[in-house]
Amino acid sequence: MLAVFVCCTGAFAIVQMFNRAQGTAGMQRFGWLFLTSVGAGATIWCTHFVAMLAYKAGVPVALDPVLTIVSLIVAIGGTSIGLAVATWRQNRLCSIAGGILVGAAISAMHFTGMAAYRVDGIIEWRWPYVIASLLCAVTFAGAAFAALGTGQLGRYRIPIGTGLLVTAIATLHFVAMTALRIVPLRLSATPLDPAQMHALGLATALVGLVVIATGVFAALIDRWTRSDAMQRLHHMAMSDALTDLPNRVGFQNELTRQLGIARATNTRLGFVAIDLDRFKEINDVHGHKAGDDVLAALAHRMRGEMGRHDVVARLGGDEFVAITRFEDRLQLAAFVTRIETALKTPLSIGQFDTSVGASIGIAVYPEDAGDAETLANNADLAMYRAKSEGSPTPCFYDAPLDQIIRDRRELANDLRRAIDENRLEVHYQVQASIATQEVTGYEALLRWTHPERGPISPSVFIPIAEENGLILPLGEWVMRRACTDAVGWENDLKVAVNVSPVQLAHADLPRLFHQIMLDTGLPPRRLEIELTETAIMADRAHALHVLRQIKALGVGVALDDFGTGYSSLETLRAFPFDKIKLDRLFVSELDGSPETIAIIRAVLALGKSLSIPVLAEGIETDLQLDVLRREGCDEAQGFLLGYPQPVSAAGPSPFIEGSDGKPLPGRNDLSNAA
């Protein structure tokens, strides 16, 4: 019974350590294979000798110490070879081959140990039983390691492998012992008496169990360490490092779980999207460390307001989300109120006090959505509506209202893809001298034809680009494309490109212009940028500094849409513009409006006094052109002179030319221009 206990305990330890060896590589695998080999050798050896010490031979018995030790070495060395083969490749063939070698090691140890078993008698072996014992050992050991090497058995792999290994050791021993016959002679003078046999058996079992226990605890410690490490890694993967709230991945898992519970219990689930207000100001004024402290403090507050079935998470930046299961709408309202209070209550961070607040959007399952993705998206739409409207209260999802926001977000994604895939176009509209009737340049106008919605107006997609952080890559794309096209023209006319307020606020704009001109080879004198005075007034000192850097490159600067917005004379005095563009609003009212003519006359006089040429936009009729000519306007642009056109592959198609190849003076045929 003691031998059977040692065998079962040892087999369990062998399987555990072998399982660890399979999951490692390099020196770690070598270490686990060594421990497994020692445990396996000790198990086989102790099982054999404890059982042999219990065997009643009927004659005096003695043990050869050298062969006894050799049998232990055979057990450890043989099983180490088999285990190494079993883990060499992760396939069934190697597992079976390794198991067969382990079975052979069990057999070799048994018969070496039997050689150390000295009795006063003649030993005879019945070979059919010997052969049967060998076949049992290699068959069951091969099956054991085949079971341990496959994943098909699932959680039954370990117990099946352990049982087969015990069977391999036990059948080898007991079938082989059945093959043994002893004819007594009683020649020994110093046989082992029964008390010595029992003591030796207990000592052998104890040593074997200590060795086996060492391996078992090594495997358990490794498992506990791995489990703790996996738990820490799982927590790190699912949690936000700054706030310790669930991150995007962790929240998605929790949202899926909560939706499943809501479906099963027929309850409702509220999804709250939260975007902090005035958070950028804290970062800009007090630094990112203060911003991190604010996020951590608000996260702590919101977590304190969560109930047993509520979850709050940080998805990134200043974006938070929360979910709650409820039955009554009042419960959802109370939940949102608690979040609002936590966010709006003033904070004391270091040396400053602040109050943040947030834009909040809410969507409800199952009324607003039936799945996690749609629910989150609808809550986001409601939150964007709250932010765009400056709503002081949370906004619930409203399909008709939020459809507009959904369309704008889809357009933003499509525009980003169009920029990346180079699917935008630049059209060019002619600018001409009114006095000489010669073409002086072309304005680059961005055009976008959506693959499904058709042409999208710049008045639609430019604001979308500004709202979604696309205006900088979009502006760079237009500038690079316009300069590249202009280099290919057959003349040295200027190309004018519009610059948005967001671009002008970027400190690297002069460096970008310089790099584009170097890359395309366009001389700076042939490039002109157009910007509104509203763009300058956003940060007047910074804007004028950037414009002076651009002008120092040799690039011309035109003041666009003059007559609307601020129209500050101080701006004209502070910065020497190369051109003033009179807004099309005044040109459209030239017919029969003495007041408009008087304003235009004053602007033209101002331009002449400052030596700044004036270009009138939106010329569509001969009467408008005649009035501007009479009043002394320098240049004109509009459909009368030519519609915006793309550059064709054949050459500079935006140039409206006569039969002699020179710019056509006066009014161009609109059909040809189109």
XYZ file of C-alpha atoms in Angstrom:
674
model
C 0.000 0.000 0.000
C 2.894 2.360 0.761
C 4.424 1.573 -2.650
C 1.110 2.309 -4.366
C 0.825 5.617 -2.483
C 4.354 6.601 -3.492
C 3.610 5.647 -7.101
C 0.367 7.669 -7.298
C 1.839 10.712 -5.573
C 4.950 10.610 -7.716
C 3.011 10.175 -10.952
C 0.925 13.258 -10.097
C 4.120 15.247 -9.453
C 5.700 14.008 -12.706
C 2.670 15.100 -14.730
C 2.577 18.549 -13.088
C 6.272 19.191 -13.689
C 6.134 17.804 -17.227
C 3.224 20.137 -17.931
C 5.414 23.077 -16.842
C 8.256 21.864 -19.046
C 5.937 21.792 -22.062
C 5.004 25.446 -21.546
C 8.578 26.807 -21.360
C 11.643 27.034 -23.578
C 15.423 27.371 -23.319
C 17.010 27.112 -19.897
C 13.632 27.138 -18.175
C 12.632 24.001 -20.044
C 15.963 22.385 -19.198
C 15.422 23.141 -15.504
C 11.922 21.707 -15.483
C 13.059 18.603 -17.394
C 15.788 18.052 -14.785
C 13.288 18.343 -11.907
C 10.840 16.071 -13.712
C 13.547 13.465 -14.389
C 14.625 13.438 -10.737
C 11.016 13.143 -9.603
C 10.268 10.404 -12.134
C 13.414 8.449 -11.258
C 12.693 8.744 -7.527
C 9.091 7.628 -8.041
C 10.006 4.546 -10.065
C 12.920 3.628 -7.806
C 11.017 4.074 -4.529
C 7.969 2.241 -5.834
C 10.166 -0.699 -6.833
C 12.224 -0.989 -3.638
C 9.350 -0.361 -1.213
C 7.379 -3.083 -3.002
C 10.440 -5.390 -3.068
C 11.041 -4.881 0.641
C 7.426 -5.967 1.176
C 7.949 -9.033 -0.995
C 8.214 -12.282 1.033
C 10.764 -14.359 -0.799
C 10.758 -17.153 1.803
C 14.573 -17.092 1.948
C 17.174 -14.690 3.424
C 17.479 -11.457 1.395
C 20.289 -8.874 0.978
C 20.762 -5.778 -1.252
C 23.824 -4.947 -3.341
C 24.492 -1.225 -2.558
C 26.308 -0.472 -5.845
C 23.606 -1.914 -8.080
C 20.939 -0.271 -5.912
C 22.471 3.161 -6.591
C 23.027 2.286 -10.264
C 19.334 1.430 -10.596
C 18.411 4.935 -9.334
C 20.806 6.499 -11.856
C 19.297 4.348 -14.619
C 15.804 5.533 -13.645
C 16.744 9.232 -13.650
C 18.900 9.087 -16.792
C 16.457 6.985 -18.793
C 13.423 9.088 -17.980
C 15.371 12.311 -18.754
C 15.971 11.055 -22.303
C 12.308 10.114 -22.736
C 11.082 13.443 -21.348
C 13.446 15.384 -23.606
C 12.108 13.561 -26.666
C 8.505 14.093 -25.548
C 9.026 17.872 -25.339
C 11.284 18.196 -28.395
C 8.401 18.879 -30.793
C 4.789 19.677 -30.011
C 3.353 16.693 -31.903
C 1.897 13.290 -31.084
C 4.777 11.285 -32.592
C 7.345 12.846 -30.236
C 5.015 12.404 -27.267
C 4.514 8.698 -27.979
C 8.236 8.137 -28.671
C 9.175 9.902 -25.432
C 6.612 7.839 -23.518
C 8.016 4.608 -24.943
C 11.514 5.632 -23.807
C 10.158 6.384 -20.325
C 8.532 2.915 -20.308
C 11.893 1.412 -21.288
C 13.560 3.349 -18.440
C 10.993 1.934 -15.991
C 11.809 -1.577 -17.223
C 15.586 -1.018 -17.126
C 15.374 0.317 -13.566
C 13.271 -2.671 -12.427
C 15.576 -5.339 -13.748
C 18.704 -3.473 -12.569
C 17.103 -3.284 -9.136
C 16.311 -7.005 -9.312
C 20.014 -7.617 -10.002
C 20.748 -5.851 -6.706
C 18.202 -8.108 -4.937
C 20.347 -10.939 -3.542
C 18.573 -14.043 -2.183
C 19.774 -17.405 -0.945
C 18.315 -19.334 -3.790
C 18.245 -19.927 -7.531
C 16.295 -17.265 -9.510
C 14.362 -18.327 -12.575
C 12.474 -16.021 -15.016
C 9.382 -16.999 -16.919
C 9.956 -15.147 -20.199
C 6.347 -14.760 -21.353
C 5.661 -12.704 -18.206
C 8.884 -10.721 -18.676
C 7.914 -9.833 -22.237
C 4.362 -8.997 -21.125
C 5.721 -6.675 -18.404
C 7.935 -4.840 -20.919
C 5.037 -4.402 -23.338
C 2.797 -3.094 -20.551
C 5.433 -0.542 -19.479
C 6.114 0.922 -22.934
C 2.431 0.770 -24.004
C 0.946 2.517 -20.977
C 3.826 5.022 -20.717
C 3.484 5.856 -24.420
C -0.256 6.295 -23.968
C 0.308 8.479 -20.891
C 2.570 10.935 -22.702
C 0.372 10.875 -25.791
C -2.508 12.005 -23.566
C -0.355 14.703 -21.944
C 0.805 15.993 -25.326
C -2.649 16.529 -26.838
C -5.157 19.298 -26.233
C -8.155 17.261 -27.336
C -8.786 15.795 -23.883
C -9.189 19.248 -22.301
C -9.319 19.227 -18.507
C -9.220 15.396 -18.472
C -5.671 15.390 -19.860
C -3.940 15.537 -16.464
C -5.912 12.798 -14.630
C -5.813 10.459 -17.651
C -2.059 10.958 -18.068
C -1.474 10.390 -14.346
C -3.562 7.199 -14.315
C -1.794 5.756 -17.351
C 1.636 6.515 -15.890
C 0.709 4.795 -12.595
C -0.528 1.827 -14.629
C 2.760 1.689 -16.574
C 4.872 1.577 -13.380
C 2.552 -0.814 -11.505
C 2.005 -3.341 -14.325
C 5.727 -3.490 -15.073
C 6.553 -4.272 -11.450
C 3.803 -6.736 -10.629
C 3.824 -8.604 -13.950
C 7.632 -8.812 -13.828
C 7.475 -10.087 -10.249
C 5.032 -12.737 -11.407
C 7.772 -13.850 -13.802
C 10.146 -14.394 -10.856
C 10.725 -17.868 -9.282
C 13.098 -18.502 -6.357
C 14.457 -21.955 -5.379
C 15.699 -21.607 -1.702
C 19.307 -22.473 -0.767
C 19.758 -20.535 2.563
C 23.486 -19.834 2.165
C 23.640 -16.189 3.376
C 25.057 -15.491 6.811
C 23.789 -11.863 7.086
C 20.321 -11.645 5.668
C 17.984 -8.693 6.302
C 15.602 -9.418 9.146
C 11.932 -8.278 8.943
C 12.496 -5.240 11.214
C 15.342 -4.030 9.008
C 13.212 -4.608 5.934
C 10.396 -2.467 7.363
C 12.773 0.299 8.444
C 14.500 0.329 5.066
C 11.141 0.407 3.295
C 9.904 3.360 5.354
C 13.195 5.248 4.873
C 13.112 4.655 1.129
C 9.512 5.822 0.921
C 10.260 8.875 3.045
C 13.238 9.924 0.883
C 11.220 9.343 -2.259
C 8.283 11.362 -0.957
C 10.597 14.242 0.017
C 12.020 14.317 -3.505
C 8.544 14.080 -4.999
C 7.192 16.773 -2.664
C 10.035 19.071 -3.728
C 8.951 18.749 -7.328
C 5.272 19.181 -6.460
C 5.885 22.372 -4.493
C 8.149 23.700 -7.227
C 5.310 23.224 -9.707
C 2.756 24.750 -7.336
C 4.951 27.766 -6.584
C 5.465 28.271 -10.300
C 1.723 28.016 -10.894
C 0.925 30.481 -8.090
C 3.568 32.897 -9.375
C 2.239 32.641 -12.902
C -1.309 33.075 -11.663
C -0.410 36.234 -9.708
C 1.530 37.590 -12.662
C -1.334 36.827 -15.030
C -3.778 38.554 -12.701
C -1.556 41.627 -12.565
C -1.091 41.619 -16.335
C -4.824 41.172 -16.848
C -5.524 44.095 -14.521
C -2.958 46.238 -16.348
C -4.428 45.288 -19.724
C -7.990 46.045 -18.641
C -7.387 49.174 -16.514
C -6.349 52.757 -17.133
C -2.919 53.395 -15.619
C -3.709 56.950 -14.482
C -7.149 56.530 -12.894
C -7.283 52.749 -12.264
C -10.706 52.744 -13.922
C -11.494 50.170 -16.621
C -9.979 51.165 -19.956
C -11.580 50.752 -23.379
C -10.971 46.984 -23.571
C -12.101 46.347 -20.001
C -15.176 48.491 -20.467
C -16.149 46.695 -23.687
C -16.054 43.376 -21.833
C -18.143 44.789 -18.978
C -20.630 46.389 -21.397
C -21.121 43.061 -23.182
C -21.677 41.330 -19.837
C -24.126 43.967 -18.606
C -26.083 43.820 -21.866
C -26.372 40.055 -21.488
C -27.730 40.475 -17.947
C -30.151 43.188 -19.101
C -31.515 40.902 -21.828
C -31.852 37.963 -19.445
C -33.548 39.960 -16.677
C -35.608 42.171 -18.993
C -34.137 45.350 -17.498
C -32.835 48.493 -19.201
C -29.266 49.707 -19.534
C -28.246 53.352 -19.598
C -25.042 54.321 -21.429
C -23.584 57.716 -20.455
C -20.887 59.325 -22.635
C -18.879 62.051 -20.866
C -16.497 64.621 -22.366
C -14.919 67.097 -19.938
C -15.261 70.837 -20.561
C -12.394 73.313 -20.150
C -9.923 70.484 -19.593
C -7.565 71.744 -22.327
C -7.357 75.081 -20.511
C -6.080 73.308 -17.379
C -3.395 71.512 -19.383
C -2.347 74.702 -21.183
C -2.307 76.945 -18.114
C -1.206 74.624 -15.305
C 0.603 71.853 -17.177
C -0.065 68.195 -17.911
C 0.738 67.089 -14.357
C -2.145 69.214 -13.087
C -4.343 67.796 -15.843
C -3.485 64.252 -14.753
C -4.297 65.149 -11.131
C -7.685 66.523 -12.210
C -8.479 63.341 -14.160
C -7.480 61.135 -11.221
C -9.565 63.199 -8.768
C -12.654 63.188 -10.995
C -12.282 59.453 -11.612
C -12.131 58.869 -7.838
C -15.270 60.960 -7.340
C -17.252 59.196 -10.062
C -16.186 55.763 -8.820
C -17.519 56.724 -5.396
C -20.933 57.431 -6.954
C -21.213 54.005 -8.586
C -23.651 51.443 -7.217
C -23.334 47.649 -7.251
C -24.448 47.363 -10.896
C -22.808 50.587 -12.139
C -19.503 50.966 -13.965
C -17.465 54.041 -14.924
C -14.458 53.848 -17.267
C -11.928 56.116 -18.935
C -11.564 55.550 -22.668
C -8.707 57.999 -23.146
C -7.857 61.690 -22.818
C -10.736 63.470 -21.078
C -13.335 60.976 -22.329
C -15.246 58.888 -19.777
C -18.216 56.530 -20.024
C -20.560 54.992 -17.471
C -23.301 52.347 -17.558
C -26.099 51.482 -15.164
C -28.919 48.933 -15.146
C -32.285 50.334 -14.140
C -36.015 49.687 -14.285
C -37.406 53.163 -13.670
C -36.340 56.238 -15.663
C -35.980 58.132 -12.382
C -33.170 55.776 -11.410
C -31.265 56.717 -14.568
C -31.885 60.427 -13.920
C -30.542 60.081 -10.376
C -27.473 58.234 -11.674
C -26.692 60.975 -14.204
C -27.269 63.676 -11.576
C -24.703 62.038 -9.287
C -22.161 62.035 -12.112
C -22.917 65.690 -12.944
C -22.468 66.704 -9.317
C -19.157 64.844 -9.074
C -17.880 66.609 -12.194
C -19.138 70.134 -11.451
C -18.096 70.338 -7.789
C -14.977 72.568 -7.542
C -11.599 70.856 -7.209
C -8.514 71.949 -5.272
C -5.402 70.725 -7.064
C -2.121 71.907 -5.598
C -2.046 75.695 -5.685
C -5.157 76.252 -7.803
C -8.888 75.659 -7.637
C -10.908 74.695 -10.682
C -14.346 73.551 -11.770
C -14.497 71.370 -14.849
C -17.994 70.266 -15.832
C -18.773 68.071 -18.820
C -20.880 67.508 -21.901
C -23.005 64.410 -21.317
C -24.913 62.247 -23.770
C -27.183 59.332 -22.865
C -28.528 56.365 -24.808
C -30.758 53.628 -23.402
C -31.010 49.922 -24.201
C -33.300 48.660 -25.688
C -35.120 51.859 -26.787
C -32.172 53.496 -28.579
C -30.096 50.461 -29.604
C -30.064 46.686 -29.437
C -26.305 46.055 -29.368
C -23.230 47.447 -27.632
C -21.682 49.217 -30.626
C -24.851 51.067 -31.623
C -25.607 51.972 -28.011
C -22.142 53.510 -27.537
C -22.314 55.315 -30.868
C -25.730 56.820 -30.107
C -24.585 58.016 -26.686
C -21.573 59.650 -28.391
C -23.868 61.406 -30.858
C -25.981 62.776 -28.008
C -22.800 63.924 -26.232
C -21.508 65.705 -29.373
C -24.873 67.454 -29.696
C -24.623 68.586 -26.064
C -21.104 69.913 -26.713
C -21.943 71.647 -30.001
C -25.042 73.288 -28.514
C -23.291 74.177 -25.265
C -26.108 72.448 -23.403
C -25.877 72.888 -19.608
C -27.862 69.664 -19.110
C -27.307 66.114 -20.410
C -28.752 65.317 -23.844
C -30.633 62.093 -24.468
C -30.264 60.399 -27.828
C -32.715 61.789 -30.377
C -32.616 59.991 -33.731
C -33.696 62.926 -36.001
C -31.417 65.460 -34.294
C -28.437 63.171 -33.996
C -28.676 61.994 -37.591
C -27.105 65.293 -38.650
C -24.187 64.705 -36.304
C -23.904 61.117 -37.525
C -23.702 62.360 -41.116
C -20.985 64.860 -40.221
C -18.944 62.184 -38.448
C -19.302 59.843 -41.414
C -18.247 62.661 -43.738
C -15.230 63.320 -41.494
C -14.173 59.666 -41.765
C -14.698 59.704 -45.531
C -12.711 62.950 -45.829
C -9.839 61.469 -43.839
C -9.849 58.488 -46.199
C -10.008 60.780 -49.244
C -6.917 62.674 -48.023
C -5.008 59.443 -47.373
C -5.995 57.962 -50.749
C -5.404 61.177 -52.734
C -9.013 61.350 -53.971
C -9.417 65.136 -53.791
C -9.118 67.610 -56.632
C -7.859 71.179 -56.994
C -9.619 73.463 -59.472
C -8.237 76.822 -60.562
C -10.106 80.094 -61.158
C -8.556 82.831 -63.241
C -7.571 86.232 -61.805
C -7.104 89.021 -64.362
C -6.038 92.662 -64.534
C -9.038 94.922 -65.250
C -6.907 97.606 -66.915
C -4.772 95.420 -69.216
C -7.202 92.489 -69.365
C -4.317 90.057 -68.865
C -4.380 86.965 -66.650
C -2.347 87.609 -63.510
C -2.796 84.323 -61.680
C -5.127 81.593 -60.503
C -6.766 80.786 -57.190
C -6.564 77.125 -56.119
C -9.976 75.881 -54.971
C -10.368 72.486 -53.303
C -13.072 70.162 -54.649
C -14.287 66.822 -53.279
C -16.524 64.382 -55.112
C -17.801 61.804 -52.667
C -18.039 58.291 -54.194
C -21.652 57.926 -52.968
C -22.936 61.434 -52.225
C -21.424 63.177 -55.230
C -19.877 66.674 -55.044
C -19.577 68.049 -51.504
C -19.441 71.827 -51.105
C -16.321 73.300 -49.460
C -18.664 75.218 -47.159
C -19.670 71.783 -45.807
C -16.435 69.810 -45.639
C -14.012 72.597 -44.628
C -15.775 73.193 -41.252
C -15.896 69.412 -40.762
C -12.151 69.263 -41.377
C -11.572 72.010 -38.808
C -13.779 70.288 -36.209
C -12.068 66.907 -36.597
C -8.424 67.962 -36.756
C -8.100 67.358 -40.502
C -7.480 70.916 -41.622
C -3.688 70.725 -41.219
C -3.171 67.624 -43.401
C -5.830 68.933 -45.798
C -4.150 72.332 -46.083
C -0.761 70.724 -46.660
C -2.243 68.481 -49.364
C -3.779 71.461 -51.201
C -0.609 73.541 -50.931
C 1.592 70.721 -52.203
C -0.800 69.897 -55.045
C -1.169 73.544 -56.134
C 2.591 74.112 -56.155
C 3.166 70.893 -58.087
C 0.546 71.868 -60.708
C 1.878 75.414 -61.031
C 5.409 74.171 -61.736
C 4.023 72.359 -64.786
C 2.385 75.430 -66.328
C 3.889 76.965 -69.442
C 4.068 80.434 -67.869
C 5.165 81.929 -64.557
C 1.783 83.139 -63.271
C 1.010 83.099 -59.562
C -1.090 80.491 -57.786
C -3.100 81.634 -54.754
C -3.911 79.189 -51.950
C -6.292 79.819 -49.041
C -4.969 79.389 -45.473
C -7.383 78.654 -42.611
C -7.168 80.160 -39.101
C -6.143 76.753 -37.726
C -3.220 76.581 -40.160
C -2.159 80.124 -39.355
C -2.079 79.276 -35.638
C 0.446 76.511 -36.333
C 3.978 77.631 -35.561
C 5.570 75.396 -38.224
C 3.607 76.881 -41.152
C 6.554 78.900 -42.599
C 8.823 75.849 -42.395
C 6.151 73.750 -44.132
C 5.797 76.280 -46.972
C 9.552 76.383 -47.395
C 9.784 72.588 -47.515
C 6.948 72.313 -50.059
C 8.577 74.865 -52.354
C 11.886 72.991 -52.076
C 10.171 69.682 -52.847
C 8.144 70.980 -55.807
C 10.623 73.517 -57.194
C 8.089 76.396 -57.292
C 9.726 79.840 -56.890
C 8.350 81.681 -53.817
C 7.356 84.694 -55.950
C 4.812 82.516 -57.764
C 3.001 81.530 -54.547
C 0.433 83.701 -52.817
C -1.553 82.808 -49.707
C -5.006 84.207 -48.948
C -6.378 84.581 -45.437
C -9.206 86.430 -43.758
C -8.767 89.114 -41.134
C -10.793 86.893 -38.764
C -7.912 84.397 -38.913
C -5.463 87.139 -37.954
C -7.548 88.492 -35.084
C -7.753 85.075 -33.342
C -4.185 85.711 -32.101
C -3.054 88.902 -33.755
C 0.524 89.021 -32.453
C 1.244 85.391 -33.332
C -0.454 85.683 -36.744
C 1.533 88.761 -37.756
C 4.755 87.067 -36.612
C 4.006 84.005 -38.759
C 2.998 86.167 -41.740
C 6.240 88.130 -41.564
C 8.160 84.838 -41.651
C 6.156 83.709 -44.684
C 6.684 87.027 -46.461
C 10.400 86.782 -45.723
C 10.427 83.610 -47.832
C 9.255 85.690 -50.797
C 5.659 84.409 -50.695
C 2.871 86.945 -51.360
C 0.101 87.514 -48.797
C -3.444 88.604 -49.720
C -6.146 89.764 -47.299
C -9.285 87.843 -48.310
C -12.982 88.810 -47.887
C -12.148 92.431 -47.081
C -15.188 94.425 -46.029
C -16.637 91.744 -43.767
C -15.524 90.676 -40.310
C -13.219 93.036 -38.450
C -11.822 95.003 -41.450
C -9.455 96.811 -39.116
C -7.387 99.616 -40.652
C -4.790 98.914 -37.969
C -4.198 95.477 -39.506
C -3.532 97.072 -42.891
C -1.129 99.499 -41.254
C 0.689 96.874 -39.171
C 1.274 94.429 -42.001
C 2.123 95.268 -45.630
C -0.232 92.993 -47.559
C 0.493 92.346 -51.218
C -3.198 92.369 -52.159
C -6.655 93.145 -50.797
C -9.534 90.954 -52.019
C -12.870 92.776 -51.913
C -15.634 90.458 -50.725
C -18.123 89.264 -53.354
C -20.978 90.600 -51.214
C -20.206 94.178 -52.298
C -19.760 93.237 -55.949
C -23.142 91.489 -56.032
C -24.859 94.718 -54.888
C -23.213 97.042 -57.417
C -26.332 97.196 -59.612
C -28.270 100.294 -58.547
C -26.709 100.692 -55.083
C -24.938 104.059 -54.663
C -23.990 103.133 -51.083
C -22.155 100.004 -52.245
C -20.352 101.955 -54.970
C -19.317 104.523 -52.359
C -17.900 101.784 -50.096
C -15.984 100.224 -52.993
C -14.647 103.627 -53.988
C -13.428 104.156 -50.406
C -11.733 100.736 -50.308
C -10.043 101.387 -53.647
C -8.843 104.769 -52.424
C -7.501 103.132 -49.277
C -5.644 100.548 -51.319
C -4.079 103.184 -53.536
C -3.018 105.293 -50.555
C -1.312 102.220 -49.026
C 0.023 101.020 -52.420
C -1.869 97.733 -52.059
C -3.624 96.368 -55.188
C -7.335 95.511 -54.803
C -8.957 92.443 -56.408
C -12.747 92.213 -56.606
C -14.272 88.725 -56.246
C -17.525 87.367 -57.655
C -17.643 89.230 -61.019
C -20.561 87.737 -62.930
C -21.872 90.530 -65.223
C -20.455 93.019 -67.670
C -22.035 95.867 -65.653
C -20.104 94.861 -62.531
C -16.865 94.721 -64.515
C -17.541 98.144 -66.113
C -18.220 99.776 -62.743
C -15.017 98.346 -61.268
C -13.040 99.449 -64.310
C -14.469 102.961 -64.013
C -13.659 103.127 -60.295
C -10.073 102.009 -60.879
C -10.117 98.489 -59.405
C -6.872 96.625 -60.141
C -7.919 92.972 -60.617
C -11.044 90.844 -60.915
C -12.100 87.245 -60.376
C -15.416 85.552 -61.038
C -17.543 83.422 -63.348
C -17.530 86.190 -65.956
C -13.807 85.640 -66.433
C -13.834 81.894 -65.963
C -15.222 79.061 -63.895
C -12.900 76.997 -61.672
C -11.412 74.162 -63.739
C -9.104 71.217 -63.055
C -5.677 70.859 -64.631
C -5.965 68.260 -67.395
C -3.323 65.731 -68.212
C -2.674 67.534 -71.530
C -1.418 70.747 -69.943
C -2.453 73.974 -68.242
C -6.188 73.834 -68.952
C -7.099 76.507 -66.390
C -5.553 79.113 -68.666
C -8.291 80.669 -70.786
C -6.535 81.368 -74.066
C -7.419 82.854 -77.416
C -6.470 81.522 -80.819
C -3.087 83.220 -80.632
C -2.174 81.398 -77.420
C -2.261 84.588 -75.319
C -4.746 85.329 -72.517
C -8.010 86.414 -74.041
C -8.813 90.036 -73.075
C -12.224 91.016 -71.836
C -15.108 88.657 -71.253
C -14.576 84.922 -71.900
C -17.224 82.596 -73.211
C -18.759 80.961 -70.107
C -19.452 77.676 -71.875
C -15.806 77.326 -72.857
C -14.704 78.348 -69.380
C -16.962 75.728 -67.813
